[in-house]
Short mmCIF file of C-alpha atoms and ligand atoms in Angstrom, two decimals:
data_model
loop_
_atom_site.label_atom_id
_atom_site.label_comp_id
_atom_site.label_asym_id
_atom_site.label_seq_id
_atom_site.Cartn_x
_atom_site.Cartn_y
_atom_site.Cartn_z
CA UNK L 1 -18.04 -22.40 -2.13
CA UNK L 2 -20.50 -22.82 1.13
CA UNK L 3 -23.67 -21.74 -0.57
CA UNK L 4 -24.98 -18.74 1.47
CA UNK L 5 -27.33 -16.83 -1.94
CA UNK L 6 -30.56 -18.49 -2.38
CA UNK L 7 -32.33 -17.00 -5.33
CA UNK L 8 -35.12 -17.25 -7.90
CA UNK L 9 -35.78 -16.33 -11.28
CA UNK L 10 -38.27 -13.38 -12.27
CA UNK L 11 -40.36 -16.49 -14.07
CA UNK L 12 -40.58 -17.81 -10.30
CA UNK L 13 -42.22 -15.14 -9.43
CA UNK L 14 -45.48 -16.65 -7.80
CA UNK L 15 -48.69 -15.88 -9.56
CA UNK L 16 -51.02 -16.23 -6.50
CA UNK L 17 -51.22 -14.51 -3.21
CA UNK L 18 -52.35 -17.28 -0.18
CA UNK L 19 -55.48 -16.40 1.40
CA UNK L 20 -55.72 -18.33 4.93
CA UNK L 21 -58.42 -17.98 5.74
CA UNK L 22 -59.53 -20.58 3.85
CA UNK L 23 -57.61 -22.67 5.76
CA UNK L 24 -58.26 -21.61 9.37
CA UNK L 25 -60.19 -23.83 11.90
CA UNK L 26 -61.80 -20.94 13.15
CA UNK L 27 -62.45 -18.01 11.07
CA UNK L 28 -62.01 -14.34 12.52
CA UNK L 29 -64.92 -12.81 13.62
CA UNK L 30 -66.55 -9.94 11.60
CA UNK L 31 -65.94 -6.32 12.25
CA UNK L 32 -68.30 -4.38 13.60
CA UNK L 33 -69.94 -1.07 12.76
CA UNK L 34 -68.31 1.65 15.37
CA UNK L 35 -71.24 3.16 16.49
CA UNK L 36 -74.16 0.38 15.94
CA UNK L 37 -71.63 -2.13 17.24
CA UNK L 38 -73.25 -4.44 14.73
CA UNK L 39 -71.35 -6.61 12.15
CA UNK L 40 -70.41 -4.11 8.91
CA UNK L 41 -71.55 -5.62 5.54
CA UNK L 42 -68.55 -4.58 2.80
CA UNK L 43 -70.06 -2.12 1.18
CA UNK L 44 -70.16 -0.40 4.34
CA UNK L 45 -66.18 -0.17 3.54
CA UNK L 46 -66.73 1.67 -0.33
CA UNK L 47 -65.99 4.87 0.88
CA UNK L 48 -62.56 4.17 2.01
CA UNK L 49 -61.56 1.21 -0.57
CA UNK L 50 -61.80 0.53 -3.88
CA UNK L 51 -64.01 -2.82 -4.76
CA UNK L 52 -61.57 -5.37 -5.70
CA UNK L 53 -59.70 -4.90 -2.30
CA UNK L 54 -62.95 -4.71 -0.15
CA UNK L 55 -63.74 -8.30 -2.32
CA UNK L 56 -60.41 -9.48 -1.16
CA UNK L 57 -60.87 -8.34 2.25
CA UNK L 58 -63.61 -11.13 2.94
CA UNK L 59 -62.99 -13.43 0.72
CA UNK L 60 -62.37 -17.04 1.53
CA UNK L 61 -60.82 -18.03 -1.87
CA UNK L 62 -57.57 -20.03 -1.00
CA UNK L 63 -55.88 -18.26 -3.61
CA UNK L 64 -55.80 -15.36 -5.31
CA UNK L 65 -54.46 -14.53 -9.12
CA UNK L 66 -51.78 -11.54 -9.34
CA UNK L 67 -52.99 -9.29 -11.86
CA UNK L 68 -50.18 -9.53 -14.56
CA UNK L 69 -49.35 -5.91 -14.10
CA UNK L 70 -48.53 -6.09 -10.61
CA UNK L 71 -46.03 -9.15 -11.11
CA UNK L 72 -44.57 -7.58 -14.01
CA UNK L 73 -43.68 -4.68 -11.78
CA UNK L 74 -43.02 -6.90 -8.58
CA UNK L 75 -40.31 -8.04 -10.85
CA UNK L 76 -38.19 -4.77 -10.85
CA UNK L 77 -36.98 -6.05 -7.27
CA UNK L 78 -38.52 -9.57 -6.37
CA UNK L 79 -37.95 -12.31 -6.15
CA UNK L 80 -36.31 -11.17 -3.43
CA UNK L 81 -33.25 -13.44 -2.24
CA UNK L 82 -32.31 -15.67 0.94
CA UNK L 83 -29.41 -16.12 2.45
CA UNK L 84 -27.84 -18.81 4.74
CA UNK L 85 -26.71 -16.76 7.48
CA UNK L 86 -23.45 -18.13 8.08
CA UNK L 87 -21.42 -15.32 9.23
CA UNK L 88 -24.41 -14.38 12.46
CA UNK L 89 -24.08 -18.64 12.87
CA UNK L 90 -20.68 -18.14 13.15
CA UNK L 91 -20.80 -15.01 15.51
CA UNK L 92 -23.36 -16.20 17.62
CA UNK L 93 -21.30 -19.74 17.91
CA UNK L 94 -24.26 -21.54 17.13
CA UNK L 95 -25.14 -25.09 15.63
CA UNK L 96 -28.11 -23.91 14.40
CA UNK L 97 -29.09 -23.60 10.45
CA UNK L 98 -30.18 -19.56 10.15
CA UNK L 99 -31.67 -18.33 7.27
CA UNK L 100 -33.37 -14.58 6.02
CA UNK L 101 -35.67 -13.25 3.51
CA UNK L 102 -34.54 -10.25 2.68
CA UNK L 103 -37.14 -7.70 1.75
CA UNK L 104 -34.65 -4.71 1.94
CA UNK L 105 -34.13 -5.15 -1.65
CA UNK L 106 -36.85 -2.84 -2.83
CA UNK L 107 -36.95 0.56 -3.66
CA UNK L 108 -38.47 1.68 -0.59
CA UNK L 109 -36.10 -0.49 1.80
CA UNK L 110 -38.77 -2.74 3.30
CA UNK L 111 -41.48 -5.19 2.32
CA UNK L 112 -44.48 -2.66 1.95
CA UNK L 113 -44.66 -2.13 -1.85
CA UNK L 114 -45.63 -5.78 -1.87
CA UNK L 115 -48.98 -4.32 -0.97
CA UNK L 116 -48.54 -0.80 -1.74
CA UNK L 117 -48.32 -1.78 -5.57
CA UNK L 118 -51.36 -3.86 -5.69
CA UNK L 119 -53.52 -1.33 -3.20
CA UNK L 120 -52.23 1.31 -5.95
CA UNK L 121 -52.79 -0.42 -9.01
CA UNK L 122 -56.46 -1.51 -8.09
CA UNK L 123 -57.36 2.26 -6.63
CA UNK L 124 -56.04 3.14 -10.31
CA UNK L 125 -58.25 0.58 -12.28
CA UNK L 126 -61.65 1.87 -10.76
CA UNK L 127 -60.69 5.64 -10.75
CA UNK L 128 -59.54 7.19 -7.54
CA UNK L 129 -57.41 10.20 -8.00
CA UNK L 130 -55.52 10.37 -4.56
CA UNK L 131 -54.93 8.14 -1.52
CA UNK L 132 -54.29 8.98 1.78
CA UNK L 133 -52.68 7.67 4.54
CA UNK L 134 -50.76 6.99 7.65
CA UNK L 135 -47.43 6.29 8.49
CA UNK L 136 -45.41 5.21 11.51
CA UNK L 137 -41.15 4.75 10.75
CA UNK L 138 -42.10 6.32 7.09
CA UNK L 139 -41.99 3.11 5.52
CA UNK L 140 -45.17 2.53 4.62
CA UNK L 141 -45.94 6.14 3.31
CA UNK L 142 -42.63 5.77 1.49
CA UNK L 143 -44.20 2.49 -0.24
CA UNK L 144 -47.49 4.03 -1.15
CA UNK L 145 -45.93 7.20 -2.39
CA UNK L 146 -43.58 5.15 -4.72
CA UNK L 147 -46.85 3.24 -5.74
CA UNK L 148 -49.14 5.82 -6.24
CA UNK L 149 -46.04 7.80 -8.45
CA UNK L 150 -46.14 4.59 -10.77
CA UNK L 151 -49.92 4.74 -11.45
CA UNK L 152 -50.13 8.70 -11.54
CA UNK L 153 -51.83 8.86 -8.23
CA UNK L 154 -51.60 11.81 -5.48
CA UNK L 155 -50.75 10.64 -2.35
CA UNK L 156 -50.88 12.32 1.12
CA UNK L 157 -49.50 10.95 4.19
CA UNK L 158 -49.97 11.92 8.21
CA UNK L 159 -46.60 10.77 9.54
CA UNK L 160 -45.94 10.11 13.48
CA UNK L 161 -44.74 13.24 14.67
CA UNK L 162 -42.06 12.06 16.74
CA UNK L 163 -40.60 10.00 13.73
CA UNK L 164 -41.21 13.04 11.30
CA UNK L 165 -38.82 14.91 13.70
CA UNK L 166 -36.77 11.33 14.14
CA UNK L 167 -36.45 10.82 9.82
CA UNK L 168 -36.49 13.54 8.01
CA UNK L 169 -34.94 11.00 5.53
CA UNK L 170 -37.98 9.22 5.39
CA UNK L 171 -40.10 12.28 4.79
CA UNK L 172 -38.17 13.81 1.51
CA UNK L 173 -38.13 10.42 0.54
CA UNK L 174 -41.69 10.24 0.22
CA UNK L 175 -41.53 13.70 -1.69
CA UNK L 176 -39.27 12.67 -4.28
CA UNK L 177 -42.06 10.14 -4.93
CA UNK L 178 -44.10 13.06 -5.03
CA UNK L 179 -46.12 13.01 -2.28
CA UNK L 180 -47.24 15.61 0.79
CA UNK L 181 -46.49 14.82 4.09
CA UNK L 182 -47.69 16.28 7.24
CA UNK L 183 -46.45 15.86 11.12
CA UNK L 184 -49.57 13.89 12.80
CA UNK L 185 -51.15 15.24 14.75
CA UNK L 186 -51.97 18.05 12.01
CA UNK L 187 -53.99 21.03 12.26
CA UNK L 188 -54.91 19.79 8.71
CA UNK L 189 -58.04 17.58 10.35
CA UNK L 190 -60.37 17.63 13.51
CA UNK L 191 -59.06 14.46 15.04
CA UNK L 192 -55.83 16.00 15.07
CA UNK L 193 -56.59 19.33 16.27
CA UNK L 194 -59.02 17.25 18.85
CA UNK L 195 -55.26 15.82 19.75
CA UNK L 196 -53.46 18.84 19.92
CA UNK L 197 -56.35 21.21 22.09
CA UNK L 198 -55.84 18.01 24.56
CA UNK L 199 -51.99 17.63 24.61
CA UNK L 200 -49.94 20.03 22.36
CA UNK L 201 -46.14 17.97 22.47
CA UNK L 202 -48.19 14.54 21.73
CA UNK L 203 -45.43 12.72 20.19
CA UNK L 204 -48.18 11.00 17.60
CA UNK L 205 -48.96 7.34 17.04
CA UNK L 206 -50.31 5.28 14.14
CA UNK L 207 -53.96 4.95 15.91
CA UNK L 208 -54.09 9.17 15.49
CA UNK L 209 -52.44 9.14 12.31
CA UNK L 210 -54.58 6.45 11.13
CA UNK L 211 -58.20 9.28 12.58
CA UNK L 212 -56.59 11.83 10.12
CA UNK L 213 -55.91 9.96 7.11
CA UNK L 214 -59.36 7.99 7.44
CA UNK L 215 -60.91 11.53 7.67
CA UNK L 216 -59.23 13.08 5.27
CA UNK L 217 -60.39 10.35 2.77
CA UNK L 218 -63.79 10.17 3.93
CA UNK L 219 -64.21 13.79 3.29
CA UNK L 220 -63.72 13.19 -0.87
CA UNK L 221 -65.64 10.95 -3.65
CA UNK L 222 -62.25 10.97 -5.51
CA UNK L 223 -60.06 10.03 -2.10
CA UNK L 224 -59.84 6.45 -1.08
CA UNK L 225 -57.58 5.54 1.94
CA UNK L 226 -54.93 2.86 2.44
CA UNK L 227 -53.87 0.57 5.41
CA UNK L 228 -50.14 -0.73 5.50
CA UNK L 229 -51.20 -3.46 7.68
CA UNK L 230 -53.80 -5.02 9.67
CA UNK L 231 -56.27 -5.83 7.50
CA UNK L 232 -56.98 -9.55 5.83
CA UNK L 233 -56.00 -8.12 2.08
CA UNK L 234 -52.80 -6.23 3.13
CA UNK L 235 -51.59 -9.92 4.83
CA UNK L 236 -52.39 -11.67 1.64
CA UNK L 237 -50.26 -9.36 -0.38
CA UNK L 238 -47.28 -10.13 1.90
CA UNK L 239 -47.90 -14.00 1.83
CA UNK L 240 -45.83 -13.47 -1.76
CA UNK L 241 -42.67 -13.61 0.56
CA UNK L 242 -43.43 -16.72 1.82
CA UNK L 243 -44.02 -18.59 -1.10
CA UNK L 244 -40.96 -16.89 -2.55
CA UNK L 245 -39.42 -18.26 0.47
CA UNK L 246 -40.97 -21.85 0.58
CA UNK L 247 -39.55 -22.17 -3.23
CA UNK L 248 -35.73 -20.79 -1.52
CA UNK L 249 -35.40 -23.61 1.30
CA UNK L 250 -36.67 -26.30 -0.88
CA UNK L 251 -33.97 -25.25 -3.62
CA UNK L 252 -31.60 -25.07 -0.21
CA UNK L 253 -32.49 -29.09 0.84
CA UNK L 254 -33.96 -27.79 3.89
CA UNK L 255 -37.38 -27.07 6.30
CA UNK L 256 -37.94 -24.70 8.98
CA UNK L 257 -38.64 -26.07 12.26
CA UNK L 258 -38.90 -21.98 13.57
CA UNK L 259 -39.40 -18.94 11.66
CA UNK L 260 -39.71 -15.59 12.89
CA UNK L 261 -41.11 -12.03 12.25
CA UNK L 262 -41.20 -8.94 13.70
CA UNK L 263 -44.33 -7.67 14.48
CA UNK L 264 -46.02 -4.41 14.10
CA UNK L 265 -49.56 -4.97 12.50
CA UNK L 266 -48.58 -8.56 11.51
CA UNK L 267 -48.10 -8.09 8.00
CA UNK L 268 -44.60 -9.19 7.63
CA UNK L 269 -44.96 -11.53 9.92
CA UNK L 270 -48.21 -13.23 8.17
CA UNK L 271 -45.99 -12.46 4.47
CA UNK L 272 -43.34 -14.92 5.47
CA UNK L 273 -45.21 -17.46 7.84
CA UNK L 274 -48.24 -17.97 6.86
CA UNK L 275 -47.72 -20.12 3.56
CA UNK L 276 -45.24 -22.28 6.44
CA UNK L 277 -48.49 -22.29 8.44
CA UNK L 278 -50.49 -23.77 5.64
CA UNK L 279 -48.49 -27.16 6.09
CA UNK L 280 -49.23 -26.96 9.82
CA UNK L 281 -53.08 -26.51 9.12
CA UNK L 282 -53.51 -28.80 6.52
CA UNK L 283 -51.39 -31.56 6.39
CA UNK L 284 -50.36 -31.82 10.39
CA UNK L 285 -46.73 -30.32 10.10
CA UNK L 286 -45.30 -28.82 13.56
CA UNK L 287 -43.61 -25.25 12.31
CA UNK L 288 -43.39 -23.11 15.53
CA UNK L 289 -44.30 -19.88 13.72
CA UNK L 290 -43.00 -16.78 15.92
CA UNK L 291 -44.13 -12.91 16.39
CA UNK L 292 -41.41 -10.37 17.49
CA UNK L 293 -42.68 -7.75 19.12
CA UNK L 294 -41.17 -5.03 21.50
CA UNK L 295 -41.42 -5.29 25.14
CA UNK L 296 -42.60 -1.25 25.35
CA UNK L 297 -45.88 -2.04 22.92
CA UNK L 298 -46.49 -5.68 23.86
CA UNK L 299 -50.47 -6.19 22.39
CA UNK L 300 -49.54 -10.05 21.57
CA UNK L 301 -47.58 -11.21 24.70
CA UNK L 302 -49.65 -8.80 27.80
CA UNK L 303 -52.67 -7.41 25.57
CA UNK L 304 -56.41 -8.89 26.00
CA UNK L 305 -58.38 -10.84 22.91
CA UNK L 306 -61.32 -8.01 22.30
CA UNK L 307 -62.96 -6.08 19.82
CA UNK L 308 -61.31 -2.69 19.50
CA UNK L 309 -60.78 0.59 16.97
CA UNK L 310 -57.96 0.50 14.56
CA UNK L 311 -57.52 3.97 15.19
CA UNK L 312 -57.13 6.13 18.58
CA UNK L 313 -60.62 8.15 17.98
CA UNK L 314 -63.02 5.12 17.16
CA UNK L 315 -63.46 5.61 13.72
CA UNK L 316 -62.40 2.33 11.90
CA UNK L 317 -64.47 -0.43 12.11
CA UNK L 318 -64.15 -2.68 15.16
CA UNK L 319 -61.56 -5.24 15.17
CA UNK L 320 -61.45 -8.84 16.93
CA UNK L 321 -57.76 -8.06 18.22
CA UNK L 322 -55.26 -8.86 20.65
CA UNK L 323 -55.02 -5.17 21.95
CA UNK L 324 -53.44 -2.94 24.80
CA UNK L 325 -56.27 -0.64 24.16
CA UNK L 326 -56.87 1.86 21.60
CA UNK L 327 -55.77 5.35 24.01
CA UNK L 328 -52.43 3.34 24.18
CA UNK L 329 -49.90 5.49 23.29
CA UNK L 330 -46.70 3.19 22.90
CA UNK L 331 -42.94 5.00 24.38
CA UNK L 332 -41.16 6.60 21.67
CA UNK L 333 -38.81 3.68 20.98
CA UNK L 334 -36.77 4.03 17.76
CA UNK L 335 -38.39 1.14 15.73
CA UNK L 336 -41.44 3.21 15.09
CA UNK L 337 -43.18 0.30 12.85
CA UNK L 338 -44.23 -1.54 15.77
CA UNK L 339 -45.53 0.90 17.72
CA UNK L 340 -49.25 -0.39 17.12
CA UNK L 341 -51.72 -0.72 19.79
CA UNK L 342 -53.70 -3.66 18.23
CA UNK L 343 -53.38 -6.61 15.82
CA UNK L 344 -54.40 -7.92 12.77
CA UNK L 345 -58.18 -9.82 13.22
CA UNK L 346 -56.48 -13.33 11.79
CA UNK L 347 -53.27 -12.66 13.24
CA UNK L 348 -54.99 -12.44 16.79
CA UNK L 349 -57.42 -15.48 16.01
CA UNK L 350 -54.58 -17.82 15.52
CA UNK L 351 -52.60 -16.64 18.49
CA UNK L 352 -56.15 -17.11 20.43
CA UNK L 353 -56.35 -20.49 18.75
CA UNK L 354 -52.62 -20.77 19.47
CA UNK L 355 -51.33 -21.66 16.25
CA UNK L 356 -48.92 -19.09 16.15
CA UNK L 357 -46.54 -17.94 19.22
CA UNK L 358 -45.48 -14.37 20.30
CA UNK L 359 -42.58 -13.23 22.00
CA UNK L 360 -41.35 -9.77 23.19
CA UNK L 361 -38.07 -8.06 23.42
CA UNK L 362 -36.74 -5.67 24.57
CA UNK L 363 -34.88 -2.58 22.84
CA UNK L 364 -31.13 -2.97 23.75
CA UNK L 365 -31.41 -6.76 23.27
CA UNK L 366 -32.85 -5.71 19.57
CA UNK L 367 -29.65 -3.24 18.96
CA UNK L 368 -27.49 -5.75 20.29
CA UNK L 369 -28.55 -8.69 18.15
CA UNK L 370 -28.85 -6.01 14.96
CA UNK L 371 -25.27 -4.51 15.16
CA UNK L 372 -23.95 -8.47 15.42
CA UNK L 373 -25.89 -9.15 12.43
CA UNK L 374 -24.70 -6.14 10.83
CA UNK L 375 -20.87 -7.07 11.73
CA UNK L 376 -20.93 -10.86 10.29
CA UNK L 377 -23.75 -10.54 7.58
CA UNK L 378 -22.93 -7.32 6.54
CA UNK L 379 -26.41 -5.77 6.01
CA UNK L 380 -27.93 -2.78 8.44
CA UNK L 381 -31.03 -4.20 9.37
CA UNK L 382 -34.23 -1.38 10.04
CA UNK L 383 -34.49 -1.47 14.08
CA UNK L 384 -38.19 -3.07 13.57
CA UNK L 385 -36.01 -5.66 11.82
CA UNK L 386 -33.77 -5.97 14.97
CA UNK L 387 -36.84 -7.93 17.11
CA UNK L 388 -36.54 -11.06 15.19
CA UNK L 389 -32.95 -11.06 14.50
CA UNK L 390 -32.76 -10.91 18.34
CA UNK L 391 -35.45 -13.87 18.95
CA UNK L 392 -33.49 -16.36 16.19
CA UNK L 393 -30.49 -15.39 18.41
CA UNK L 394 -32.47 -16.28 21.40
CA UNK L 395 -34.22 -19.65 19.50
CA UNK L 396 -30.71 -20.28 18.88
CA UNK L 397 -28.94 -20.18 22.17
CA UNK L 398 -32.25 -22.48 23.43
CA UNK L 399 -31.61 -24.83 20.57
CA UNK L 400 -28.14 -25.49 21.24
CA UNK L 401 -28.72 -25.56 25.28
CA UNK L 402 -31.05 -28.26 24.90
CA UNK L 403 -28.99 -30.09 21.93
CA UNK L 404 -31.18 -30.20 19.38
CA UNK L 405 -30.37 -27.68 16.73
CA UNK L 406 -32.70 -26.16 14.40
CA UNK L 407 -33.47 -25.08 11.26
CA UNK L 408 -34.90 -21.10 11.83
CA UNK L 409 -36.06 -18.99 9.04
CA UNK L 410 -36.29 -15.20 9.54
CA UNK L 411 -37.85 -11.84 7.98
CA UNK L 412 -35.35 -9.67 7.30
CA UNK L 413 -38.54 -7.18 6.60
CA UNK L 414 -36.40 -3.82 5.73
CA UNK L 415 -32.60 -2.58 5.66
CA UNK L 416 -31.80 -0.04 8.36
CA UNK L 417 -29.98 2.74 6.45
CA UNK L 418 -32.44 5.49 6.38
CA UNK L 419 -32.68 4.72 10.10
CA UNK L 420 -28.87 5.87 11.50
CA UNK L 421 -29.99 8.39 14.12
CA UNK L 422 -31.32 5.17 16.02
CA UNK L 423 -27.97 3.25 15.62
CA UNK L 424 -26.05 6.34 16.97
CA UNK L 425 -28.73 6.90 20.07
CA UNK L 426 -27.89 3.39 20.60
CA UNK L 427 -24.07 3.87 20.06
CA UNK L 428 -24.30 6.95 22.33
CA UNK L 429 -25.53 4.64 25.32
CA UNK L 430 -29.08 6.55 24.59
CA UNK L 431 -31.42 3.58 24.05
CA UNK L 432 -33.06 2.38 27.50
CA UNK L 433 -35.54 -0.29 27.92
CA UNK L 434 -39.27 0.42 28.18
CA UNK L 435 -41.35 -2.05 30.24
CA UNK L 436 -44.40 -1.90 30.92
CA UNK L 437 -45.34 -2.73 34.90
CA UNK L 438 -47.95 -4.97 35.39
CA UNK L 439 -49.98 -2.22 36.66
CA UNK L 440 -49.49 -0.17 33.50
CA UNK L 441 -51.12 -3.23 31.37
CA UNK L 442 -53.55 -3.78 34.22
CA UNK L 443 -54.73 -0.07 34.17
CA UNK L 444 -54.38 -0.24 30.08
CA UNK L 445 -56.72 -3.28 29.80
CA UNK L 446 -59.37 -1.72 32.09
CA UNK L 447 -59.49 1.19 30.10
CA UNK L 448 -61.13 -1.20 27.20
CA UNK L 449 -64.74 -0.50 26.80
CA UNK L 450 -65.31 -2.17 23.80
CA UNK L 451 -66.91 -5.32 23.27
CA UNK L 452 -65.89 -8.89 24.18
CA UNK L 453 -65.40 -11.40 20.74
CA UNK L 454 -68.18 -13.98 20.65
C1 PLP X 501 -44.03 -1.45 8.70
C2 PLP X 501 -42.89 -2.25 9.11
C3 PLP X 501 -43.01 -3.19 10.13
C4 PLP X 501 -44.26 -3.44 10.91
O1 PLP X 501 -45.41 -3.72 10.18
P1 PLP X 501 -46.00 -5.16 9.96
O2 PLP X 501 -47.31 -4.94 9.33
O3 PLP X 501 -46.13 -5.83 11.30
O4 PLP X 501 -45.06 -5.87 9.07
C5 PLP X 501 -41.88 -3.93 10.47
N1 PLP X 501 -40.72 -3.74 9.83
C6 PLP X 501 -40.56 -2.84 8.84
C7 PLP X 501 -39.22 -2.69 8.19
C8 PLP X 501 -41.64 -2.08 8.45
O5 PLP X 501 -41.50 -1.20 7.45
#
């Protein structure tokens, strides 16, 4: 049998999340206090996040111990399996080695309840009653909301309007878990009816949704909030993938010279590459570690390396990020997890420090490469998912053109089957290609009053 099933035990299960920071020649900057522009000591953050993950957000502990609970219920779908993806090599005529993590395997479809459970579980331990948050696709709030069922949490998410309208899937998903879920922008909070008095179709984006849920959370002693991505102790929670996945290609005899992730706030992205990275860093290896983001939102490949909001009406703490500006509204493309003006403040200090690379692609090429994958592997990936399906296709073809072929390693971050009104826009010759002129990013980047990093 050609061996295309990599997978672990439960026991395997990894008992530390990677923190790397600790290993990073340059550290990321602080955040700063929105209106004092100042940097923000932690405690600054208590009103929004329970203790353990504002520790976790600045610590510089290599690694950090899973609480026991957590891994025992990590273990109802991880470790999550690999696969050698022979079929795509085959349809894509490649001598290339391709390999996936998937992270569809969960009960939400994508890799978020590898944080959700752990952002959950500590909001538990020091008391919080509800969470709130936002969400872009309806992954992320469908994550939480399975999360905060488990520990007897409420939850209450502000969902993108145009992909409440786009998944409404997604949305009585998230209230099976339990939880409520409103269109953003909402009349349920100022910065949304701020939105609406401006422009009343705004299709929504996660920098608004992100205003209401912050707001909503700020308002209550008993209401914490809770990012998806972005932030240093969501990307440590993900960094489980890649150590599941570090285990998988050893047991496979093999080491990626590539690997890829789509890219929305970079916590995928930094889940599967970052313990690869960690052999670049410290002991001189040369892994070409690769962002996938789309060409209509491209912060990494066209944005500028500033400080900027997290959210659209400067209430978040600022950021050092590569950004297109926080007003950015991205085009309504169908893989609605990406559509993020900014970046995560480690994610962006590596690509500044270029020790990670980013490339864009367009939306048909994404369909394209997804309904390939889907027709050799067999899986529907989620159309974030697409992006770096479509760059290991295009790391591929460059492979074989110059005769070399490589080993590539990819996210598989979420399955795609909550997500069929995209395939059949695509299938109906609906899905057109955003770019953004030069003038657009020009006139974007100018826009940016915030400050410069260091
Ligand atoms: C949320 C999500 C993304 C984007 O978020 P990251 O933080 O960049 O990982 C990508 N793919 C899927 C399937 C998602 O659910």
């Amino acid at each position: 049998m050609s061996e295309r099933k990599i997978t672990l035990s439960e026991k395997e299960i990894p008992e530390r999340w990677y923190n790397i920071v600790a290993d990073m020649p340059n550290k990321p900057r602080p955040p700063l206090h929105p209106g004092t522009k100042e940097p923000i000591s932690p405690d600054m953050l208590a009103p929004l996040f329970p203790q353990a993950l504002i520790e976790q957000e600045v610590t510089t502990e290599k690694w950090v111990g899973i609480p026991e609970e957590v891994r025992d219920f990590y273990s109802l779908w991880r470790p999550t399996p690999m696969f050698r993806a022979r079929e795509f090599e085959k349809a894509l005529g490649t001598n290339c080695r391709i390999y996936y993590k998937y992270e569809g395997v969960s009960p939400a479809g994508s890799h978020k309840p590898n944080t959700a459970i752990p952002q959950a579980y500590y909001n538990k331990q020091e008391g919080t009653k509800r969470i709130t948050t936002e969400t872009g696709a309806g992954q992320w709030g469908s994550a939480l909301s399975f999360a905060c069922h488990h520990f007897g949490l409420e939850c209450e998410v502000y969902m993108v309007k145009i992909s409440f309208n786009q998944k409404p899937y997604r949305k009585l998903l998230m209230n099976t878990w339990g939880a409520k879920v409103f269109a953003s922008p909402s009349t349920e909070t100022e910065a949304g009816r701020g939105i609406l008095a401006k422009d009343p179709d705004s299709p929504g984006s996660l920098g608004i949704a992100i205003s209401e849920a912050v707001e909503r959370a700020a308002q209550r002693d008993d209401t914490k909030y809770a990012l998806g991505s972005v932030l240093n102790h969501v990307l440590m929670h993900q960094t489980i993938i890649g150590l599941e996945a570090e285990k998988q290609m050893e047991i496979a005899g093999d080491l990626p010279d590539i690997v890829i992730a789509p890219f929305g706030g970079g916590s995928n992205f930094a889940g599967l590459t970052f313990p690869f990275l960690r052999h670049n860093l410290t002991e001189g290896k040369n892994i070409r570690c690769i962002a996938a983001e789309p060409a209509s939102c491209p912060k990494l490949t066209r944005g500028v390396f500033r400080y900027d909001f997290g959210d659209t009406v400067g209430m978040t703490p600022l950021i050092p990020m590569f950004t297109l500006g926080h007003n950015f509204v991205p085009s309504p493309i169908h893989a609605g997890g990406l559509r993020y003006h900014g970046a995560g403040a480690i994610v962006s200090q590596l690509l500044h420090d270029k020790l990670i690379e980013a490339q864009s692609v367009p939306q048909l090429e994404c369909f394209e490469a997804g309904v390939k994958f889907t027709g050799s592997e067999g899986i529907l990936p989620a159309p974030e998912a697409t992006h770096g399906i479509a760059i290991a296709a295009r790391e591929a073809r460059a492979a074989d053109l110059a005769g070399t072929p490589k080993t590539i390693l990819f996210n598989l971050c979420g399955h795609g089957y909550l997500d069929m009104a995209a395939y059949q826009s695509y299938f109906d010759g609906k899905i057109i290609d955003h770019e953004l002129s030069a003038e657009e990013v020009q006139a974007l980047i100018d826009q940016i009053d915030t400050p410069p990093v260091g």
